Tab-separated table of C-alpha atoms in Angstrom:
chain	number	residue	atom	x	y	z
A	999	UNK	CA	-23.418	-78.826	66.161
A	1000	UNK	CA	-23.105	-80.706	62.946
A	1001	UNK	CA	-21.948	-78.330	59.791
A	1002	UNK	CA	-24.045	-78.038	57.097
A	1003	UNK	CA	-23.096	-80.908	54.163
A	1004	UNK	CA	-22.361	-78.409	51.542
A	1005	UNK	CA	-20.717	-79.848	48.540
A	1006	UNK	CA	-17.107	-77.747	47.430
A	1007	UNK	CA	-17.956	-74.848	45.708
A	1008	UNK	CA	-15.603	-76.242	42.731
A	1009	UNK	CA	-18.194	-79.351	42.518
A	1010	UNK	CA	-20.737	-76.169	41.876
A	1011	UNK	CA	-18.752	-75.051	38.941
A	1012	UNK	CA	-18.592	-71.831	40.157
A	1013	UNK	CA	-15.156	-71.529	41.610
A	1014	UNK	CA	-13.839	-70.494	44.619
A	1015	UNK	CA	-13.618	-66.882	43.684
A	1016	UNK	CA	-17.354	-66.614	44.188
A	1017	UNK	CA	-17.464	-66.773	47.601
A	1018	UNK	CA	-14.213	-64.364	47.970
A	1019	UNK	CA	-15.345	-60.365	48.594
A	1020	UNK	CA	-15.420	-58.242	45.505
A	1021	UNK	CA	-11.789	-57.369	44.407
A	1022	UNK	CA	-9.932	-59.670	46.339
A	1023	UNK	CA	-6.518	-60.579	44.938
A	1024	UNK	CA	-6.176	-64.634	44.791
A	1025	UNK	CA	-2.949	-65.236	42.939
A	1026	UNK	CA	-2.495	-69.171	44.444
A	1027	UNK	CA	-6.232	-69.733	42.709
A	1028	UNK	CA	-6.388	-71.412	39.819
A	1029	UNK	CA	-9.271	-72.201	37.736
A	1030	UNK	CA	-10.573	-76.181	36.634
A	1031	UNK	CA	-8.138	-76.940	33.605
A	1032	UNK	CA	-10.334	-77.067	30.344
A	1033	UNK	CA	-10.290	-80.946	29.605
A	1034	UNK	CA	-13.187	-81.737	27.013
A	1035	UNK	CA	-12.937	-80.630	23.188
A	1036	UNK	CA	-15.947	-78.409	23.550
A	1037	UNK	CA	-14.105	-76.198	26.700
A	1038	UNK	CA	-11.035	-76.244	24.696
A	1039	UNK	CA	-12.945	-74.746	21.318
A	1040	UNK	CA	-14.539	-72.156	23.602
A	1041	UNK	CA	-11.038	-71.148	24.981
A	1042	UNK	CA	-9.473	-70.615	21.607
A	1043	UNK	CA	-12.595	-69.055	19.993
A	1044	UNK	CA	-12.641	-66.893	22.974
A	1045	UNK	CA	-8.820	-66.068	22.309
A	1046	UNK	CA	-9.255	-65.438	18.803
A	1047	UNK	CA	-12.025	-62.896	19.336
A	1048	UNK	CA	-10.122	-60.890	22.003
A	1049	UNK	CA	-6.667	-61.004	19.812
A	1050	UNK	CA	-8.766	-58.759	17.229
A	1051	UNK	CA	-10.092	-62.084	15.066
A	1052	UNK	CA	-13.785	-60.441	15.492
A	1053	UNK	CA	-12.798	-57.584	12.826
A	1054	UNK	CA	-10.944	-59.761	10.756
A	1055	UNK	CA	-13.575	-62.330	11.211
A	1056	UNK	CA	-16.578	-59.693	10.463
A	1057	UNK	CA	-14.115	-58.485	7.434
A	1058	UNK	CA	-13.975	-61.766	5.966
A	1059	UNK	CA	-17.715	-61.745	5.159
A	1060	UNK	CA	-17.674	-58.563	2.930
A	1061	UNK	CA	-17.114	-58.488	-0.790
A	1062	UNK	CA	-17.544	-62.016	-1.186
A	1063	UNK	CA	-18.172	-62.256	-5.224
A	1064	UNK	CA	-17.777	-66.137	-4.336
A	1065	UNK	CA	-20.719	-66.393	-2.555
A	1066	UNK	CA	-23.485	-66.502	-5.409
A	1067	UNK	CA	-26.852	-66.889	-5.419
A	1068	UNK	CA	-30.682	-65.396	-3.804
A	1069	UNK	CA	-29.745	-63.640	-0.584
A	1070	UNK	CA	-30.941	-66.492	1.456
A	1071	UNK	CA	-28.600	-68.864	-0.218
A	1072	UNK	CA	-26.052	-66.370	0.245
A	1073	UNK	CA	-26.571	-66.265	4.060
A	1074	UNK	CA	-26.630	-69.935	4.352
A	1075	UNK	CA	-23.261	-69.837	2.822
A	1076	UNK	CA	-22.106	-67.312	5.444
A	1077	UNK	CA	-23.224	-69.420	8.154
A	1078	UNK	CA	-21.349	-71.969	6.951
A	1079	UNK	CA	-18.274	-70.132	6.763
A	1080	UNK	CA	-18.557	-68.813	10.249
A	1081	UNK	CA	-19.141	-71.814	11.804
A	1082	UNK	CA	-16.126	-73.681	9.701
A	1083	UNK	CA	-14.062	-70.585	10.790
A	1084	UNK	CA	-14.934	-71.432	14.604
A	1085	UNK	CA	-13.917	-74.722	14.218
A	1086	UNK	CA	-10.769	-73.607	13.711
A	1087	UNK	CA	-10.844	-70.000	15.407
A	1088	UNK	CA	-6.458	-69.751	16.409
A	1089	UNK	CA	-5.354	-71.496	13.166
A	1090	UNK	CA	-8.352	-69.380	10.703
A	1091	UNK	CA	-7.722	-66.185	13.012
A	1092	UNK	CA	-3.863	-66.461	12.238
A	1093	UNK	CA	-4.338	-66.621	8.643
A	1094	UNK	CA	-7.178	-63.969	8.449
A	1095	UNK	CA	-4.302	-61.752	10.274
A	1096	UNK	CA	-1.510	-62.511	7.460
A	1097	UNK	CA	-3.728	-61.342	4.376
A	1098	UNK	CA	-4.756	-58.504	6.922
A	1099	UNK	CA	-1.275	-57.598	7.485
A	1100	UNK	CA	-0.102	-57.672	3.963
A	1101	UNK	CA	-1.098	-55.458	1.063
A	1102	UNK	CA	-0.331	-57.858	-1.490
A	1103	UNK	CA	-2.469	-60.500	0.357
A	1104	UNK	CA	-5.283	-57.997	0.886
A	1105	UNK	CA	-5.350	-56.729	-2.816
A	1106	UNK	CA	-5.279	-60.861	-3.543
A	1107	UNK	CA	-8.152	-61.465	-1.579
A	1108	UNK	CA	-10.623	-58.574	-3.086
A	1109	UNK	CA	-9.480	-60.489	-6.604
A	1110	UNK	CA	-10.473	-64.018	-5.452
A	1111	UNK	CA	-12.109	-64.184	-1.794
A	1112	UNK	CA	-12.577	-67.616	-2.001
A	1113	UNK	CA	-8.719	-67.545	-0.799
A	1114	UNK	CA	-10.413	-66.992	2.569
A	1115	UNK	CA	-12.111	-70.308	3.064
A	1116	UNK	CA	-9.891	-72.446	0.270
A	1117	UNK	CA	-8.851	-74.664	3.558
A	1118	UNK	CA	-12.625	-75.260	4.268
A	1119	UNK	CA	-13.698	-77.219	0.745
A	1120	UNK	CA	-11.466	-79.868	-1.161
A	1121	UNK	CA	-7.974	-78.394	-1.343
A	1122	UNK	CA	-4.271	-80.070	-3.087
A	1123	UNK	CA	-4.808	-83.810	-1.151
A	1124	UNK	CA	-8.074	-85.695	-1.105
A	1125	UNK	CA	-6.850	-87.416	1.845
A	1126	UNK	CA	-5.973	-83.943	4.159
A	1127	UNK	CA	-7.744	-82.838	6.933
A	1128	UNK	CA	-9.228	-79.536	7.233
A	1129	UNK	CA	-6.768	-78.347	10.179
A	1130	UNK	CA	-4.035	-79.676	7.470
A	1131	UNK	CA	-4.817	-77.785	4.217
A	1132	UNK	CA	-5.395	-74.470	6.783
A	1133	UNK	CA	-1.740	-75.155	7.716
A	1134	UNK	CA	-0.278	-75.464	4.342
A	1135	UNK	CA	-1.922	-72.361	3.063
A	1136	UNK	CA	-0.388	-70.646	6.091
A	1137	UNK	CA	3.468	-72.784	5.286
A	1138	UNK	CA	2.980	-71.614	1.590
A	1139	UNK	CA	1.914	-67.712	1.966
A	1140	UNK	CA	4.690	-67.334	4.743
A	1141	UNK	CA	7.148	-68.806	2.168
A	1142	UNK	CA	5.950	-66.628	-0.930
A	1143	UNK	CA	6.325	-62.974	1.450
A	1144	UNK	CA	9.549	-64.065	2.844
A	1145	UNK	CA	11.797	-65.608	-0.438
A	1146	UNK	CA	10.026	-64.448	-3.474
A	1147	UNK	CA	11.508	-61.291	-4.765
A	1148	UNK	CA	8.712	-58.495	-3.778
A	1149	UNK	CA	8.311	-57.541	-7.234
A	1150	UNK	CA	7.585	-61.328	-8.513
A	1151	UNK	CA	5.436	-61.344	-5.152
A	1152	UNK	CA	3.433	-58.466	-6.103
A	1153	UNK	CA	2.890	-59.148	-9.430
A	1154	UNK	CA	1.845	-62.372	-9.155
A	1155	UNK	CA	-0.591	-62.059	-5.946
A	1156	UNK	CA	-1.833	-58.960	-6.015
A	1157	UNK	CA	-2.076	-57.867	-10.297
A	1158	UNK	CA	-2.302	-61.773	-10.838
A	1159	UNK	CA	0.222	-62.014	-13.348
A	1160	UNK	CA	3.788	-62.016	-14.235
A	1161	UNK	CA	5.147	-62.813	-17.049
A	1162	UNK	CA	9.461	-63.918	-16.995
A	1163	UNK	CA	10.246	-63.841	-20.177
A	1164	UNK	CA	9.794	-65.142	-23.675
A	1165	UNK	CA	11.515	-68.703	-26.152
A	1166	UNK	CA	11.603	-68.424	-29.700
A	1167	UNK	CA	10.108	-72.368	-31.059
A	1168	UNK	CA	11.054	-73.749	-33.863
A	1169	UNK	CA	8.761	-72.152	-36.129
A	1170	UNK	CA	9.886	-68.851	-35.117
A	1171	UNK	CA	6.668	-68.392	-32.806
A	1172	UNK	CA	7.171	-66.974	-29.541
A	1173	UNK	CA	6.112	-69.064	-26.180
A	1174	UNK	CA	6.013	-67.466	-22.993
A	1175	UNK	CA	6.531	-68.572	-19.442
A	1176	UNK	CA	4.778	-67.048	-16.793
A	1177	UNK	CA	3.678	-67.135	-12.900
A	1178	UNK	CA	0.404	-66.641	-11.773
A	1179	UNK	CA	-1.600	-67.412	-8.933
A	1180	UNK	CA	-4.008	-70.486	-8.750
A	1181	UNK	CA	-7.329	-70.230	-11.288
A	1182	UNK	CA	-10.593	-68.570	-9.405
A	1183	UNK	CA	-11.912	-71.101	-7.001
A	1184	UNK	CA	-8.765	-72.966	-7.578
A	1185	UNK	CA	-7.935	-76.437	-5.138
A	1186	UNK	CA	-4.756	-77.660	-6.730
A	1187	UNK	CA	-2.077	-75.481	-5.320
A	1188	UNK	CA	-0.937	-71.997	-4.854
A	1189	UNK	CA	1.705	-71.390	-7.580
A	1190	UNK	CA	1.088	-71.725	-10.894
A	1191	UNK	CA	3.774	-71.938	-13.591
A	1192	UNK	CA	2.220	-71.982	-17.266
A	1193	UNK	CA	3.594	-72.094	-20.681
A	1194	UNK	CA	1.790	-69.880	-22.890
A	1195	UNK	CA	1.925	-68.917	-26.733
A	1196	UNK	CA	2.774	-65.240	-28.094
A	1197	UNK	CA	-0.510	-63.868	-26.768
A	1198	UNK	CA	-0.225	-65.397	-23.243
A	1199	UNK	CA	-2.685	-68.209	-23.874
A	1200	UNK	CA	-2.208	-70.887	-21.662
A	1201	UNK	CA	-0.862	-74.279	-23.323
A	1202	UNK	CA	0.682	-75.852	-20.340
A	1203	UNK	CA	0.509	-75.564	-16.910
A	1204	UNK	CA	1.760	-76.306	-13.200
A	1205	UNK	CA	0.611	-75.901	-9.878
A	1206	UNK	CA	2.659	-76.385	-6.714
A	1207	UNK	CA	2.376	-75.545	-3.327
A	1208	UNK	CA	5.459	-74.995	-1.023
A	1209	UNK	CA	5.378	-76.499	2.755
A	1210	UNK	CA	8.274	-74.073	4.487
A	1211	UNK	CA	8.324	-76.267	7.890
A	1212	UNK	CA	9.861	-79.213	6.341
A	1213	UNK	CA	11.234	-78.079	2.820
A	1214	UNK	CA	8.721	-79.553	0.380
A	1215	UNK	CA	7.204	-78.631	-3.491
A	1216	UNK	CA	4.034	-80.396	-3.565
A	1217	UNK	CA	2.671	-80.769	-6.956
A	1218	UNK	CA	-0.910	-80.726	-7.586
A	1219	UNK	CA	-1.883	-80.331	-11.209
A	1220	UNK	CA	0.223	-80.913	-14.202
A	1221	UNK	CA	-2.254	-80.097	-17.422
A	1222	UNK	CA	-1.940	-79.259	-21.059
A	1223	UNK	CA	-4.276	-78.256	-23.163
A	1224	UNK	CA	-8.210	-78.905	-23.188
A	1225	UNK	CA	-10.831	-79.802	-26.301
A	1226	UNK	CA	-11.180	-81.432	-29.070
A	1227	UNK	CA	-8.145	-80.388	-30.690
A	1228	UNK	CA	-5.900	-80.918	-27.380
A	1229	UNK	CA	-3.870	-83.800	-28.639
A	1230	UNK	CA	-2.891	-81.747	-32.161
A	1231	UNK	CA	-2.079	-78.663	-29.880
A	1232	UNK	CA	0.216	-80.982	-27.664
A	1233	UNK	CA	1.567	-82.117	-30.853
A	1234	UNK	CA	2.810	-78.863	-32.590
A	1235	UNK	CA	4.295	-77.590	-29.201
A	1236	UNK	CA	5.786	-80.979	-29.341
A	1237	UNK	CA	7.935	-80.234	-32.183
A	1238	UNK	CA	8.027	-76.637	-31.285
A	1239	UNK	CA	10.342	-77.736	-28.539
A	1240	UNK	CA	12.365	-80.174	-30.930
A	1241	UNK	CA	11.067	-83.361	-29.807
A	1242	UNK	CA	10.906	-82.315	-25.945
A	1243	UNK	CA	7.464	-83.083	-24.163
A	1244	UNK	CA	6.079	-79.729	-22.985
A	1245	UNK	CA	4.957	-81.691	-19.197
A	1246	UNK	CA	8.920	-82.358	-19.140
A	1247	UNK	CA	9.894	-79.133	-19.815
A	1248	UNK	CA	7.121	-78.017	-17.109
A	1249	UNK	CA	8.493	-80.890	-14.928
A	1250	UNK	CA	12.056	-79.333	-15.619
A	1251	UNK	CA	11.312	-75.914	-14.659
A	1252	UNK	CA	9.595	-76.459	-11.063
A	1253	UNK	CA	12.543	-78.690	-9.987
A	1254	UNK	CA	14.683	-75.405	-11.087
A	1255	UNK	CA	12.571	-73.377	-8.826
A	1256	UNK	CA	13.269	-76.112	-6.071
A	1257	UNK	CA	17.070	-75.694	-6.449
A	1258	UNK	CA	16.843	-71.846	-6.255
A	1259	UNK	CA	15.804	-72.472	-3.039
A	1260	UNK	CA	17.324	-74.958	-1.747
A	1261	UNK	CA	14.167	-77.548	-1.054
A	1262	UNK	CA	15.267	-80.982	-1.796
A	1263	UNK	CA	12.181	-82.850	-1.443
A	1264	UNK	CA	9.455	-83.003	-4.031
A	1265	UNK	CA	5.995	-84.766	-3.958
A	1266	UNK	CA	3.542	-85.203	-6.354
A	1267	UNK	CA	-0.374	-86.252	-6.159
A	1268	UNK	CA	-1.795	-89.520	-7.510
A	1269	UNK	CA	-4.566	-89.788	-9.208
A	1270	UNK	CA	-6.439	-91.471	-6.287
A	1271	UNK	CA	-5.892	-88.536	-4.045
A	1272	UNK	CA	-6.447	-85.935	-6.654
A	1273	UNK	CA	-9.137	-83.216	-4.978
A	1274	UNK	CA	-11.401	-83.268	-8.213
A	1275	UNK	CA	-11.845	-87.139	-8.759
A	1276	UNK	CA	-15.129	-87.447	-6.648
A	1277	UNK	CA	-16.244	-83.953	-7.897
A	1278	UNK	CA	-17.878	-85.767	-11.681
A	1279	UNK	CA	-14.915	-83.762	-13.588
A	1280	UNK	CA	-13.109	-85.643	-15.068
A	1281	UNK	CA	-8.930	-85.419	-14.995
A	1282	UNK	CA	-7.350	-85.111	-19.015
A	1283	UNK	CA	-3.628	-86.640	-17.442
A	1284	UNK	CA	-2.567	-89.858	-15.933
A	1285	UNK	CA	-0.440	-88.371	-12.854
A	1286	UNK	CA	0.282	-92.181	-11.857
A	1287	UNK	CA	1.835	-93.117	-15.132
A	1288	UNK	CA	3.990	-89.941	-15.349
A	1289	UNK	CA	5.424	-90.169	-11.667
A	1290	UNK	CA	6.287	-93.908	-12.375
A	1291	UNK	CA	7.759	-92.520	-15.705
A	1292	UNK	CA	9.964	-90.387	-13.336
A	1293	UNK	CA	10.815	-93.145	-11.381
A	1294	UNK	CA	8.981	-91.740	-8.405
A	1295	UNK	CA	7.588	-93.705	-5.660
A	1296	UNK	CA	4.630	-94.566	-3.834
A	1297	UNK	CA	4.900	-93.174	-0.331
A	1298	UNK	CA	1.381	-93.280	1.004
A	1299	UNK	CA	-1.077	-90.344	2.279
A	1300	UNK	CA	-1.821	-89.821	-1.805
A	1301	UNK	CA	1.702	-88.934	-2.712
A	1302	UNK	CA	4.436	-89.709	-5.032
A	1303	UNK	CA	8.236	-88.695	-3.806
A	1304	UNK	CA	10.019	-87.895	-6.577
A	1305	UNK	CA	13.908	-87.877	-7.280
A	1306	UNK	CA	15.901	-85.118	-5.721
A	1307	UNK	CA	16.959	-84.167	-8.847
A	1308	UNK	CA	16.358	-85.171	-12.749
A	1309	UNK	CA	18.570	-86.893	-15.110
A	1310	UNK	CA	18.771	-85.914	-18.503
A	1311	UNK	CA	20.513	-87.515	-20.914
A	1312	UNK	CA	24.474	-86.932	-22.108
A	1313	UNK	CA	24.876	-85.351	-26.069
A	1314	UNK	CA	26.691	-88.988	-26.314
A	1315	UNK	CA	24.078	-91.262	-25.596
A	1316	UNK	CA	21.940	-89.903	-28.597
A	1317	UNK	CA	22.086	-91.400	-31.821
A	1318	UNK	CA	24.788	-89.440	-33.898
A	1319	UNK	CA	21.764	-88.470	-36.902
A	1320	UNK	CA	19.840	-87.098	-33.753
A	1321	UNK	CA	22.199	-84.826	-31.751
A	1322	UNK	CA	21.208	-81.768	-33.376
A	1323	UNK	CA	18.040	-81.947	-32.793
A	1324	UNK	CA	19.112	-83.216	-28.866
A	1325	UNK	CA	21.390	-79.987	-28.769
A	1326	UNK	CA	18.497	-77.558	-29.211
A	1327	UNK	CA	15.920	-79.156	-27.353
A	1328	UNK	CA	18.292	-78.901	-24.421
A	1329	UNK	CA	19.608	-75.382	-25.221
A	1330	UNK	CA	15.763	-74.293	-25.487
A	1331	UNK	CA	15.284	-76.277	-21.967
A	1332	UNK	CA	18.412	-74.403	-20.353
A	1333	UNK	CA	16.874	-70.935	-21.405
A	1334	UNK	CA	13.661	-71.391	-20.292
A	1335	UNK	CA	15.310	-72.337	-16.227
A	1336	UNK	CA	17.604	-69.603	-17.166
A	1337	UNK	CA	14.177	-67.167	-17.412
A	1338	UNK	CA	13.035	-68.495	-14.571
A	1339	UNK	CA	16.057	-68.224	-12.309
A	1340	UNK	CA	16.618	-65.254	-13.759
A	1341	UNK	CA	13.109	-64.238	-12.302
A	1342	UNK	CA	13.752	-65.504	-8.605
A	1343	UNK	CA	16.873	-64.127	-8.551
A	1344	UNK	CA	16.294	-60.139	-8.940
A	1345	UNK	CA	14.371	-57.725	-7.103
A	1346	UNK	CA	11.316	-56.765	-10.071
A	1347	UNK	CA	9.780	-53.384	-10.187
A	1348	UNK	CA	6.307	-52.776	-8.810
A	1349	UNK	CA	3.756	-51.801	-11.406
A	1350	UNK	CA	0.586	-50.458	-11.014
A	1351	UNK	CA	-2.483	-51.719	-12.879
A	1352	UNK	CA	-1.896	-48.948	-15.772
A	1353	UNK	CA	1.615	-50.145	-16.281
A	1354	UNK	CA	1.033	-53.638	-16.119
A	1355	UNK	CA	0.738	-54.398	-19.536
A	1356	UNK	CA	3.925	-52.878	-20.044
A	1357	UNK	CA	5.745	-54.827	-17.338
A	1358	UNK	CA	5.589	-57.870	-19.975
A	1359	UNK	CA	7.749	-56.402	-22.245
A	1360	UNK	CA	10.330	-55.987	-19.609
A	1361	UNK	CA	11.596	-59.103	-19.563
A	1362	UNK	CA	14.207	-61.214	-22.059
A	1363	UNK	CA	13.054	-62.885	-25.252
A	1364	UNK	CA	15.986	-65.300	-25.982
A	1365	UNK	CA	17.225	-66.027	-29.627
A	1366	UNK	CA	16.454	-68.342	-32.299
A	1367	UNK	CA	17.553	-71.885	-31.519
């Protein structure tokens, strides 16, 4: 008697285990290996949820100042953001579980939530992927917990300010450097090192994100001053500084912060790849012209590789009616790396909110040039 011409139960899609009695133990079975993108998203989604990324996930929606708006624009957002997230459900699940983790990442995130989905909008490169800027963000956070003194850590991510240390200009005015995280909303990096006047007003800033994988400072923003009075501003601090440009001295003080740590590489973004030049704002600096002033070069993907390290000029190849003037601009230069080594260097108190005001006075105010 001819058998039945019943098709594998595999070519069913049900698996042999279907036709085994309840509770049978099949070790040698193995299941169809997940081949097409969508099996392969379910698997990791499916991970991600059962690893705990539901709560996180679920967590991620609250508190979200970012999201503005009626409530149905609002929940269109949300949508969004949960779909984005599943995307991406190991790599967004991982970094959900860092700020999770961390108090200083948690308090950060109930200041700016939009830290939560900065991989999913315009982020550093023009040219990166989404699964790229998500890494990055990951590379840069893991960095910041594990080298940056905890005190400089806290203060910067979680009270959103710290302030290393005050320079005496020329006029006798006091300029201040200080770290702070990235402006709300912010796409050009994670760091932000800014040169401010006596009552912490920003004049000129930095922003720089570090890959820890393969040692890199990527620099995404270098900007002065904005309005109509922008050029006199850059002007005065100008000869503030004795002559020395304050996007030099900015320049100066992120390849110090490099060296502290050893990373020898150092990229900068063009003005092609620049995450705002589709976006109708328009960008006050040439990055182009001032990486080819450095005598950086074009390496594709958007970026500029600059030198490993600067050159400055020697006191003797100054004209001899212009050395004083060289000698303070470079002492004034050498104090301001010296606050900010000084700053990476030593373990910094915590401070609560109360005391944070108080924190600023903490730190050196160097002499009169």
């Amino acid at each position: 008697m001819n058998k039945p011409n019943r098709p594998p139960a595999g070519v069913l899609g049900i698996g042999l285990e279907a036709f085994l009695p309840p509770g049978a133990y099949t070790p040698e079975l193995r299941r169809p290996r997940v081949s097409s993108p969508v099996d392969r998203s379910r698997v990791a989604v499916n991970d991600a949820m059962q690893s705990g990324g539901l709560v996180n996930l679920l967590d991620s929606l609250r508190h979200r100042q970012d999201w503005t708006g009626p409530w149905y624009k609002r929940g269109v957002t949300a949508l969004k953001y949960v779909a984005r997230s599943l995307c991406l459900a190991a790599q967004h699940q991982r970094f959900l579980a860092l700020i999770a983790a961390d108090p200083v990442m948690r308090a950060y995130r109930r200041r700016d939530p939009r830290l939560l989905e900065r991989h999913m909008h315009r982020y550093v490169n023009a040219h990166w992927h989404r699964r790229d800027r998500l890494s990055y963000l990951l590379q840069h956070y893991r960095f910041a917990k594990a080298h940056l003194p905890s005190g400089l850590y806290e203060l910067v991510y979680a009270q959103g300010h710290a302030s290393l240390g005050s320079l005496v200009a020329k006029d006798g005015s006091l300029l201040t450097l200080c770290l702070r995280p990235p402006i709300y909303k912010g796409c050009e990096g994670e760091l932000c090192l800014q040169l401010c006047d006596a009552n912490e007003v920003p004049l000129y800033s930095i922003v720089f994100t570090i890959a820890d994988e393969q040692p890199t400072l990527m620099i995404g923003c270098l900007q002065g001053p904005k309005g109509e009075n922008a050029r006199d501003v850059v002007r005065e601090l100008t000869r503030n500084l004795h002559g020395m440009r304050p996007k030099q001295l900015m320049l100066s003080l992120v390849y110090t912060f490099a060296q502290r740590y050893g990373i020898e590489r150092v990229v900068a973004i063009s003005n092609e790849a620049h995450p705002l030049r589709r976006s109708g704002r328009p960008l006050f600096s040439d990055y182009d012209a001032f990486w080819d002033e450095q005598r950086g070069q074009r390496i594709g993907g958007g970026w500029y590789a600059l030198p490993t390290s600067l050159t400055h000029k020697s006191e003797a190849e100054v004209p001899s009616n212009h050395r004083a003037a060289f000698r303070r601009r470079e002492a004034l230069r050498r104090d301001a790396e010296q606050l900010l080594v000084n700053a990476l260097a030593q373990p910094l108190p915590t401070f609560s909110n109360s005391h944070l005001q108080a924190s600023r006075m903490t730190f050196p105010v160097y002499g009169r040039l």
